Short mmCIF file of C-alpha atoms in Angstrom, two decimals:
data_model
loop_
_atom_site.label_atom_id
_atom_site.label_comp_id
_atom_site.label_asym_id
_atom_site.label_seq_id
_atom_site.Cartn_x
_atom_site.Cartn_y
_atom_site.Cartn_z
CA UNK O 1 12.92 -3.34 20.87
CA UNK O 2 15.92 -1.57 19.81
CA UNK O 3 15.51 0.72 16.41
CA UNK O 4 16.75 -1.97 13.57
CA UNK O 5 19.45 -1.55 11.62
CA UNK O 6 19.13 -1.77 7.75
CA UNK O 7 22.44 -2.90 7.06
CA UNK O 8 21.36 -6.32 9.14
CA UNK O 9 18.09 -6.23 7.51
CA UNK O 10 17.95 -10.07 6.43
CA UNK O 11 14.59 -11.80 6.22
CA UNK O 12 16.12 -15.19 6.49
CA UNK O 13 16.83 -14.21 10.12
CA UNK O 14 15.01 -16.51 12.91
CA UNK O 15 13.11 -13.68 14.40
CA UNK O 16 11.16 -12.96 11.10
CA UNK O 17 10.02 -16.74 10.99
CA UNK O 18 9.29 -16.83 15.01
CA UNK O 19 7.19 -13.29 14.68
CA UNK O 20 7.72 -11.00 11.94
CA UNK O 21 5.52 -8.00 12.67
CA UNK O 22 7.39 -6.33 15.19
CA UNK O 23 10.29 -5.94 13.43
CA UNK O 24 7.75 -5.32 9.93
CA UNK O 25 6.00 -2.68 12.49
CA UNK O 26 9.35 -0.92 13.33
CA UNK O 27 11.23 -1.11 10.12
CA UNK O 28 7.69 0.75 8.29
CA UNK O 29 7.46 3.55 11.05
CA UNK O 30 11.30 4.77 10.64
CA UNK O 31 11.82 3.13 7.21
CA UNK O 32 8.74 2.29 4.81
CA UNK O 33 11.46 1.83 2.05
CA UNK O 34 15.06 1.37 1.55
CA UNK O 35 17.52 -0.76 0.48
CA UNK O 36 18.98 -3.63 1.74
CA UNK O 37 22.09 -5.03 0.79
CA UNK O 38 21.63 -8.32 2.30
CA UNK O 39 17.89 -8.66 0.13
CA UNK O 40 19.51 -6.97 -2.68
CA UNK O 41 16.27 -5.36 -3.33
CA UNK O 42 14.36 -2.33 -2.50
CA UNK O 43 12.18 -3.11 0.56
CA UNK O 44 8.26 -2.20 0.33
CA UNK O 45 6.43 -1.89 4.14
CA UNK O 46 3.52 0.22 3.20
CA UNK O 47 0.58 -1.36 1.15
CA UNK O 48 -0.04 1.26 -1.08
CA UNK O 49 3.58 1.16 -2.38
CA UNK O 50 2.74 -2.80 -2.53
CA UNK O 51 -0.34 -2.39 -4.31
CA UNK O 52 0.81 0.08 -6.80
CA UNK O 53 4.28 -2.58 -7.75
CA UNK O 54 1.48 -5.13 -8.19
CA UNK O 55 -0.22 -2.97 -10.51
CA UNK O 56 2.61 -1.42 -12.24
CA UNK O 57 3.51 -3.30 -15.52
CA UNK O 58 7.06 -2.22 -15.61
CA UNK O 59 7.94 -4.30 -12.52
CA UNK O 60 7.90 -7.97 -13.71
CA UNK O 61 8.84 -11.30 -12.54
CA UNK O 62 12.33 -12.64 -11.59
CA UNK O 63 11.65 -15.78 -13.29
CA UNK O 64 13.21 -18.32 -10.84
CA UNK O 65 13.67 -21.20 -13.95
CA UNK O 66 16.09 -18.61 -15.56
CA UNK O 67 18.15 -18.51 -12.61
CA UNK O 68 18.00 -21.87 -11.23
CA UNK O 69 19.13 -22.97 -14.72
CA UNK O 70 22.26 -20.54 -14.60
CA UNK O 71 23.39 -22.24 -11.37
CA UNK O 72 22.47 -25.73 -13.23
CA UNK O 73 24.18 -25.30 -16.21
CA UNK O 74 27.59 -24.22 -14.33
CA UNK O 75 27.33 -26.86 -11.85
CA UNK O 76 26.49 -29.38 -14.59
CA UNK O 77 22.74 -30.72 -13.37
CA UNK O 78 20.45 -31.95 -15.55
CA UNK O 79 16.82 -31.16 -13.28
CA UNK O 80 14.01 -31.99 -16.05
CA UNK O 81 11.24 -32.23 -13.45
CA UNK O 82 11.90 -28.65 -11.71
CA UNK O 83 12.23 -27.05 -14.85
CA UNK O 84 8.86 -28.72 -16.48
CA UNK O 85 7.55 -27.34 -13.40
CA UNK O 86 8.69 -23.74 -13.32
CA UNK O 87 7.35 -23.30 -17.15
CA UNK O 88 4.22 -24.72 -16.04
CA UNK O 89 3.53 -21.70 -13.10
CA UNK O 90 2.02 -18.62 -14.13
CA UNK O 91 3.46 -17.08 -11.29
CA UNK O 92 6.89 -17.71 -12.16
CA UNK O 93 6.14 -16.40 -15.91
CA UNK O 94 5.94 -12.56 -17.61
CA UNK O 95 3.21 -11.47 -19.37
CA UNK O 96 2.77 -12.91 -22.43
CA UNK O 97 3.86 -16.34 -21.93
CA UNK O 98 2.26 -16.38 -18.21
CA UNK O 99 -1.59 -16.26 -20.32
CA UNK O 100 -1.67 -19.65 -21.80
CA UNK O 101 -0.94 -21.45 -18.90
CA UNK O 102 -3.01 -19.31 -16.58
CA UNK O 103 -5.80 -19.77 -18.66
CA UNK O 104 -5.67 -23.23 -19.23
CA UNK O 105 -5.66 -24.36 -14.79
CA UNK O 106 -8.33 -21.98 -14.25
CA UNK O 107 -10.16 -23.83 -17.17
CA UNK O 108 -9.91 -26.91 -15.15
CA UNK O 109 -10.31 -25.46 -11.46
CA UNK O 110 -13.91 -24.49 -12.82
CA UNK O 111 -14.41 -27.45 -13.85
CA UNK O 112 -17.38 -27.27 -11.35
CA UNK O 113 -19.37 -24.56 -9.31
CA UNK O 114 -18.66 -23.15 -5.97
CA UNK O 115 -21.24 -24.40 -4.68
CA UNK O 116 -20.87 -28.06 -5.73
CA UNK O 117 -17.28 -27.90 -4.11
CA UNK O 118 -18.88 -26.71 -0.96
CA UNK O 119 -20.43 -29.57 -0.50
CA UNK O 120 -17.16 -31.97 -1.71
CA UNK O 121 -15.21 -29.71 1.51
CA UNK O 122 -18.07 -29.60 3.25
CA UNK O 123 -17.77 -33.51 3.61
CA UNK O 124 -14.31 -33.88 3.87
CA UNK O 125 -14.50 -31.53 6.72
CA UNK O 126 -16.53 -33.56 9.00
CA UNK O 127 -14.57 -36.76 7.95
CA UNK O 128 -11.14 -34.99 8.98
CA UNK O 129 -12.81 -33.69 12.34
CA UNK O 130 -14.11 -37.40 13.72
CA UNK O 131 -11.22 -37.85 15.59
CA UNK O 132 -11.36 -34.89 17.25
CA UNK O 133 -14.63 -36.01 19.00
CA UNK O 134 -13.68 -39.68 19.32
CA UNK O 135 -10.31 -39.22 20.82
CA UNK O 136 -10.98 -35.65 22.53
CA UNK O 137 -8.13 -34.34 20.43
CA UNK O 138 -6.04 -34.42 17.74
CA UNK O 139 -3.51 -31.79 15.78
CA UNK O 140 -5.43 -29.26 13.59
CA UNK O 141 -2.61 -28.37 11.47
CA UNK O 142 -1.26 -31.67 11.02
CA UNK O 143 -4.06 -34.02 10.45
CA UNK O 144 -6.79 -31.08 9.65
CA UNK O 145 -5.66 -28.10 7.72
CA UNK O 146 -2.53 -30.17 6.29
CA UNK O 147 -5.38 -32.68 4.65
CA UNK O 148 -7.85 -30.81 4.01
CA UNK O 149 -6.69 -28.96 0.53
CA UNK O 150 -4.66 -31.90 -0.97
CA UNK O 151 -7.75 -34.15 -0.60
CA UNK O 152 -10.17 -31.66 -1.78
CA UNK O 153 -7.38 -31.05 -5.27
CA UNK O 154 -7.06 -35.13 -5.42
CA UNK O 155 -10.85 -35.30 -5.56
CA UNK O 156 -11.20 -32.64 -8.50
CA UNK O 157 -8.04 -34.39 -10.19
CA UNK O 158 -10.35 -37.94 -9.82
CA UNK O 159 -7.64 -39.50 -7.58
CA UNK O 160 -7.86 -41.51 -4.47
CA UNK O 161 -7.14 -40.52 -0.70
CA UNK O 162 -3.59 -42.51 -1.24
CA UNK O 163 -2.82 -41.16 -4.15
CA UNK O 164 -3.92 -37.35 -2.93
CA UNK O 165 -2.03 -37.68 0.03
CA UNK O 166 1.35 -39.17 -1.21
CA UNK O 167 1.13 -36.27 -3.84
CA UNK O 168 1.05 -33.49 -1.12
CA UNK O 169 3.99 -35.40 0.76
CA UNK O 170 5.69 -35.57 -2.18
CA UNK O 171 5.51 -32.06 -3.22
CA UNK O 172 5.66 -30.59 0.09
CA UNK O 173 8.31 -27.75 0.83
CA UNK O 174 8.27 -26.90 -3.25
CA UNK O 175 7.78 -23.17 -1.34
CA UNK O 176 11.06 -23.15 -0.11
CA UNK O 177 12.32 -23.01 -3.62
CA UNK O 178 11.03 -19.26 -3.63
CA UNK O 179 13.23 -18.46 -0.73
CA UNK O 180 16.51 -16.71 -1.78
CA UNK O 181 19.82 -18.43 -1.74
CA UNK O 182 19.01 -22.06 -1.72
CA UNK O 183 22.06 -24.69 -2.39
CA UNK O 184 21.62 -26.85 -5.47
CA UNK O 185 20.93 -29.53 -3.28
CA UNK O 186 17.48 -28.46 -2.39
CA UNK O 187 16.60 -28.11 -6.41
CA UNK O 188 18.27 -31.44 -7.17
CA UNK O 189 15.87 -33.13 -4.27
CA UNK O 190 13.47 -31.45 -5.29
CA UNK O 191 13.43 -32.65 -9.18
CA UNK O 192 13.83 -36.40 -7.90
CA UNK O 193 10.16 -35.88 -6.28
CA UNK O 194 8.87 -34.65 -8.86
CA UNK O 195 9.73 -36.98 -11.13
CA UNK O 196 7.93 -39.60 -8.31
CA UNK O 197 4.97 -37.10 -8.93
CA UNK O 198 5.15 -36.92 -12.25
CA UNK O 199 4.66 -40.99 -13.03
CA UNK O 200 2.02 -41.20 -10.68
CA UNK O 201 0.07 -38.50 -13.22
CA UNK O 202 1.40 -40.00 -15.74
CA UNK O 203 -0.46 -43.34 -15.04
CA UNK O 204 -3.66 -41.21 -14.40
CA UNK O 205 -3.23 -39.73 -17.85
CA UNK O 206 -3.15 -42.70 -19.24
CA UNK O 207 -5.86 -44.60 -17.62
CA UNK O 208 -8.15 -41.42 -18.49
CA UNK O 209 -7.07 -41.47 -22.18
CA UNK O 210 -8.19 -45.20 -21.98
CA UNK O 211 -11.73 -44.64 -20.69
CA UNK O 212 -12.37 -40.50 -19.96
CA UNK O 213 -14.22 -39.72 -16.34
CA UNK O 214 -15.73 -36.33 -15.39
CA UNK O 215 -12.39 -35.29 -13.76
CA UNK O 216 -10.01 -32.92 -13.62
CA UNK O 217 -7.16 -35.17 -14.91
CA UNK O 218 -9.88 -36.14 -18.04
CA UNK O 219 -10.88 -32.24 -18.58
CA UNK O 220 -6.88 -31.40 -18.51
CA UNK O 221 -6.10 -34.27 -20.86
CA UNK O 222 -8.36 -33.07 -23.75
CA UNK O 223 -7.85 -29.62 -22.81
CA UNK O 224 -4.33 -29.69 -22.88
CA UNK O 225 -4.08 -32.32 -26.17
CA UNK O 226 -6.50 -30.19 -28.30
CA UNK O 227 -6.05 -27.00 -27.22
CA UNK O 228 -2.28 -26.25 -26.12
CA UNK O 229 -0.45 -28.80 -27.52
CA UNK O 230 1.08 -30.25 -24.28
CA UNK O 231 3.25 -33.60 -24.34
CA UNK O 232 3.23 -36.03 -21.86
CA UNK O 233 5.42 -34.33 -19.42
CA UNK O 234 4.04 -30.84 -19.83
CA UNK O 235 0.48 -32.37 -18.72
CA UNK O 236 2.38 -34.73 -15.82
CA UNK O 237 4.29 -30.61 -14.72
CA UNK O 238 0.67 -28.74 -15.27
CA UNK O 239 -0.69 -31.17 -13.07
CA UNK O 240 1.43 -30.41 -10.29
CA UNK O 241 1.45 -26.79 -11.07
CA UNK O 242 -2.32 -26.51 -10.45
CA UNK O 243 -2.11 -29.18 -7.28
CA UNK O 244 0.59 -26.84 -5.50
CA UNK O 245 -2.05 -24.04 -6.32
CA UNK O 246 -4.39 -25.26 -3.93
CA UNK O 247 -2.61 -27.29 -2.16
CA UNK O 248 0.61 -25.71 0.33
CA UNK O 249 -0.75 -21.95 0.40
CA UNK O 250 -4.39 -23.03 1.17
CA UNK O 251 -2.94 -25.32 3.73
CA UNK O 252 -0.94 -22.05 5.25
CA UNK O 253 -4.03 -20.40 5.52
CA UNK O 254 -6.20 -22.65 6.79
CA UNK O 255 -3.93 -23.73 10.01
CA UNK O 256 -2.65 -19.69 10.39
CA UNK O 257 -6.45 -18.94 10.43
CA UNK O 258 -7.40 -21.46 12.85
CA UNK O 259 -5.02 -20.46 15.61
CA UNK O 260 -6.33 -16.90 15.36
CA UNK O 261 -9.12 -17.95 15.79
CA UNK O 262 -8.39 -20.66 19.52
CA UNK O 263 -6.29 -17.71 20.58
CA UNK O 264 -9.67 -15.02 20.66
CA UNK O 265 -12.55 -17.21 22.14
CA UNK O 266 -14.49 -13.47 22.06
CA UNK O 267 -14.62 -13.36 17.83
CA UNK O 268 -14.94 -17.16 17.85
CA UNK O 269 -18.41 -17.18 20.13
CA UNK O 270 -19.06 -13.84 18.21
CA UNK O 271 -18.99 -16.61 14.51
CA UNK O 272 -20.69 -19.05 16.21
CA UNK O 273 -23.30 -16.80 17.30
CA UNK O 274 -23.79 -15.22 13.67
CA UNK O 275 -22.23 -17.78 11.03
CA UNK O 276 -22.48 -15.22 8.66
CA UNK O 277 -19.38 -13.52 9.93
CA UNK O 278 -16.97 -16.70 8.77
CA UNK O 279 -16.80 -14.57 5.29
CA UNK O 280 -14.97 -11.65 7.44
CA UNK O 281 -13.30 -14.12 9.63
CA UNK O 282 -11.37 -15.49 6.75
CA UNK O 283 -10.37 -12.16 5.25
CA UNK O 284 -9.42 -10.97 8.89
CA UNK O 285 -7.47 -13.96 9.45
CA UNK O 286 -5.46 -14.22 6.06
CA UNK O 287 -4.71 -10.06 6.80
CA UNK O 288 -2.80 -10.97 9.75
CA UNK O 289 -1.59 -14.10 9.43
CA UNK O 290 -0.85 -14.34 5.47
CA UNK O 291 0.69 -17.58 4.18
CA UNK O 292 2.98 -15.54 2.04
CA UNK O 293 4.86 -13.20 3.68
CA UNK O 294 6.86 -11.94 0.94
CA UNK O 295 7.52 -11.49 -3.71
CA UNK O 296 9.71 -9.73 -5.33
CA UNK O 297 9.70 -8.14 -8.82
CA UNK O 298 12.29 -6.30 -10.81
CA UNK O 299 12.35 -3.18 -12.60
CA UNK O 300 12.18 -3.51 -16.45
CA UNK O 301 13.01 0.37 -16.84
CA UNK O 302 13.92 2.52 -14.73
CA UNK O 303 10.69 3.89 -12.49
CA UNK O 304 10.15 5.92 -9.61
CA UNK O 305 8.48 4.50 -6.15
CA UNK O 306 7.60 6.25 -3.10
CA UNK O 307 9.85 8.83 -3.42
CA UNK O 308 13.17 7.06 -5.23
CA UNK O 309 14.11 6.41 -8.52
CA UNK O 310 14.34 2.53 -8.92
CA UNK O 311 17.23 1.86 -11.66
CA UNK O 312 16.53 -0.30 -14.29
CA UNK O 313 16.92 -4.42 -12.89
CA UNK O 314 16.80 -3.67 -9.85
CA UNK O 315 14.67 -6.14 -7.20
CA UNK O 316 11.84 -4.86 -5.28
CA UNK O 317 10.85 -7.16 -1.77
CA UNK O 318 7.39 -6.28 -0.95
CA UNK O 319 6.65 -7.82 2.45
CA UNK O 320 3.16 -8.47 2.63
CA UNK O 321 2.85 -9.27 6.44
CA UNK O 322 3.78 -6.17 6.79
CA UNK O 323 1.48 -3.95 4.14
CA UNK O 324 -1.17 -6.09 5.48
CA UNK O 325 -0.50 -4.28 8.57
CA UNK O 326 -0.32 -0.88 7.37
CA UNK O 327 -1.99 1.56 9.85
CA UNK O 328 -2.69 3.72 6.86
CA UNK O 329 -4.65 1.33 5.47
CA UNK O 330 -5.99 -0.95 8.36
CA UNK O 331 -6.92 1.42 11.58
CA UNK O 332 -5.77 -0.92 14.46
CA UNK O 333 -3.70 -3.11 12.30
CA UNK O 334 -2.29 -5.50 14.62
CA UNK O 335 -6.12 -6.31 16.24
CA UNK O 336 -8.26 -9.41 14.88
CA UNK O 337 -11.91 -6.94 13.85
CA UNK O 338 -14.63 -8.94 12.32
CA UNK O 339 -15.91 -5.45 11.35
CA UNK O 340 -12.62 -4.75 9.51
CA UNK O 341 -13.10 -2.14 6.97
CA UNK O 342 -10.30 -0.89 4.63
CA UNK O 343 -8.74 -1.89 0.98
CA UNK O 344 -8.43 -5.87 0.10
CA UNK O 345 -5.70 -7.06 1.80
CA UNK O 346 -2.54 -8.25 -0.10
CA UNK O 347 -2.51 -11.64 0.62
CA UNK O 348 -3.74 -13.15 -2.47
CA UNK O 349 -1.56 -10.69 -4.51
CA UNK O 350 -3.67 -8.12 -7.17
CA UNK O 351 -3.30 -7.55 -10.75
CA UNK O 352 -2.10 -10.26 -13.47
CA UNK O 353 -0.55 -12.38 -10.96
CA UNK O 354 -3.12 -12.67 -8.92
CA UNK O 355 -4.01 -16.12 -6.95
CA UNK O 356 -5.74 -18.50 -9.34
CA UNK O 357 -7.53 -19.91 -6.15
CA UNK O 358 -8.42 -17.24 -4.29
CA UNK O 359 -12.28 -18.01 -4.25
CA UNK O 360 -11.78 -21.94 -3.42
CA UNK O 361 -9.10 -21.15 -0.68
CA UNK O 362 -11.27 -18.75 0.83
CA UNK O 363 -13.94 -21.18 0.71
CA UNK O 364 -12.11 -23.95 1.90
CA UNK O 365 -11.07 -21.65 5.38
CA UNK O 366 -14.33 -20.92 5.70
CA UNK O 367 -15.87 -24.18 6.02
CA UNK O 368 -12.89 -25.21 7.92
CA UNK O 369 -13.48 -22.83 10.39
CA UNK O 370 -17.22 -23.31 10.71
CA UNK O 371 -16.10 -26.74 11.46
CA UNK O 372 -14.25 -25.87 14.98
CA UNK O 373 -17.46 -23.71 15.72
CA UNK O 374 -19.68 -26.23 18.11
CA UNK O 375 -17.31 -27.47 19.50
CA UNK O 376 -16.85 -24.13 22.76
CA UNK O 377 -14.26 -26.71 24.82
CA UNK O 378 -11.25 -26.59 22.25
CA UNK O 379 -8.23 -25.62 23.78
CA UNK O 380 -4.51 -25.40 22.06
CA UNK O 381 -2.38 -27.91 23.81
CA UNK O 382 1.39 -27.14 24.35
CA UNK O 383 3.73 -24.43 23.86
CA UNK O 384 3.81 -21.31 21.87
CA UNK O 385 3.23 -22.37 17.98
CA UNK O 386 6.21 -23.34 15.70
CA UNK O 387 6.54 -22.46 12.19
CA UNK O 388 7.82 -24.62 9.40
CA UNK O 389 11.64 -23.19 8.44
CA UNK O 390 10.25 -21.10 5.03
CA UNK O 391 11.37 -17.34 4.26
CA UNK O 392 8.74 -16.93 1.88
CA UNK O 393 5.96 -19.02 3.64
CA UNK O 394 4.46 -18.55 7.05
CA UNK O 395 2.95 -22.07 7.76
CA UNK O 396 2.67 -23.89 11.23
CA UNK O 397 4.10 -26.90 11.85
CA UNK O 398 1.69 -28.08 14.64
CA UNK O 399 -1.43 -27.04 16.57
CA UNK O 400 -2.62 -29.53 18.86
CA UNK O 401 -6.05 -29.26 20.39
CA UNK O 402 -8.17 -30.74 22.87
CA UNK O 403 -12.27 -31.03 23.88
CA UNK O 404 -12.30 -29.50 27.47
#
């Protein structure tokens, strides 16, 4: 591959979504940071540089309702529903108004141990696998790891498989609203699903106000009443915010994870043999094969970085498929090593922004895995894998299987 050239340095490019590292490899060996004019942003390879953004409080958010709303306002679109949303992530927030809302989801994600959830995903594992050994196959991404999380967040909201499921296909692709130069069109379809979204929980809220259950939707009703002072649509957009939470990324994960794990049959008989490897299976998996790719902050002040002074508003693109790589982290980066040793990956993010989910994800990829364990004779069907059109999300689209 031919040495690449930072002026066409464009992550929106087919060849990052078809196979990133290469290029991630190539572009950290000759160039572990520069600028690109086509990101606009300083770009981070190296996952110390990474880690120490992430940790640095002078590099903040590029709060995405601030700029969606600047293309709104001149183009003359109302969008309600996107903007209740983007005040409802943490993620999309700055430190201090980011707390509140942080605080409150994680409030209602623990609304229950680990371990009872293990057994809720423990149980919704072996009822999405059935038709695996009924049929003799069936589409692991579509129908396993695209199920799994939204019916495992429906079930800690109190809702129904219906009502779980149309929320996921409503809010699905809300990821691709992180990806740089989207056309208003995308925000404007976006808002009229959420408001779809947004009844639906409404009509929860209102049934649990009625008669309260031990739910999520009944803990985030009197949490977000008493406590924070959240109307009706705040609760409907908080709602969302926590189901996208565990829902898309988690999805990401699990699917990414799983074809690792058909396409080395070695470390898969090596889990199956000792189950108590799954725990470094999923870290080993999400290092290679995160579901986010890539973030960006901005400079609040000017700050140096690896060598160069980074002015004052200027971005910074840290591509985390490729500091997960990071041969100066990772020894043998690009191999799948249940004995991986080395620093936390990035793929959960570090510091104040870190994944709210992190512990239920991983759990959820665990058990998912464990579920594909007995069952030696599954084989990918098909081509090479595709991967759903997403600059800032690396998610299959399919991964069909078969019982040999």
């Amino acid at each position: 591959m031919p040495t690449p050239d930072l002026r066409q340095f464009n992550t929106l490019l087919p060849e990052f979504r078809a196979d990133p590292y290469p290029l991630y490899r190539q572009t950290r060996e000759r160039f572990p940071i520069f600028w690109s004019e086509a990101e606009n942003a300083w770009v981070l390879t190296r996952h110390a540089d990474a880690l120490a953004v992430f940790g640095n409080p002078r590099f903040l958010n590029a709060e995405l309702g601030q700029i969606v709303g600047r293309m709104a306002d001149a183009l003359g679109q109302d969008l309600p529903g996107l903007f209740a949303l983007f005040d409802a992530l943490p993620f999309l927030r700055n430190p201090p108004a980011h707390k509140p809302g942080r605080h409150f989801l994680a409030r209602v994600l623990a609304l229950r141990p680990l371990a009872a959830y293990e057994q809720e995903i423990a149980a919704i594992v072996q009822r999405l696998l059935a038709p695996l050994d009924r049929d003799g196959g069936m589409d692991l991404a579509i129908d396993y790891a695209e199920r799994l999380p939204p019916l495992f967040m429906g079930g800690l909201f109190g809702l129904g498989e219906s009502e779980s499921l149309f929320l996921a296909r409503t809010l699905s692709g809300v990821a691709a609203t992180l990806d740089r130069g989207q056309p208003m069109r995308v925000y404007r379809q976006l808002n009229l699903r959420l408001m779809e979204a947004y009844e639906l929980l409404r009509e929860e809220f209102a049934q649990r106000r009625r008669v309260p259950r031990d739910d999520g939707l009944s803990l985030m009703l009197a949490l977000g009443e008493a406590e924070y002072a959240l109307g009706e649509n705040q609760l409907a957009a908080h709602a969302v915010a926590l189901f996208l939470v565990g829902f898309e990324t988690t999805a990401a994960l699990i699917g990414n994870g799983l074809n690792l794990l058909l396409a080395h049959p070695g470390q898969r008989r090596q889990i199956a043999a000792a189950p108590t490897l799954l725990d470094a299976a999923v870290e080993e998996t999400a290092r290679l094969e995160p579901p986010i790719q890539q973030t960006s902050r901005y400079a609040s002040e000017a700050c140096p970085l690896a060598g160069h002074e980074i002015e004052a508003g200027q971005r910074v693109l840290l591509l985390i498929g490729a500091a997960n790589r990071d041969p100066a982290a990772y020894p043998e980066p690009d191999r799948f090593r249940l004995d991986r040793q080395g620093p936390p990956n990035l793929t959960f993010g570090s510091g104040r922004h870190a994944c709210l989910g992190t512990q239920i994800a991983k759990l959820e990829a665990k058990l998912a895995y464990a579920g594909i364990l007995d069952r030696p004779g599954l084989r990918v069907r098909g081509g090479p894998p595709e991967w759903w059109p997403c600059q800032s999300q690396r998610r299959l689209k399919s991964l069909p299987v078969a019982l040999a």
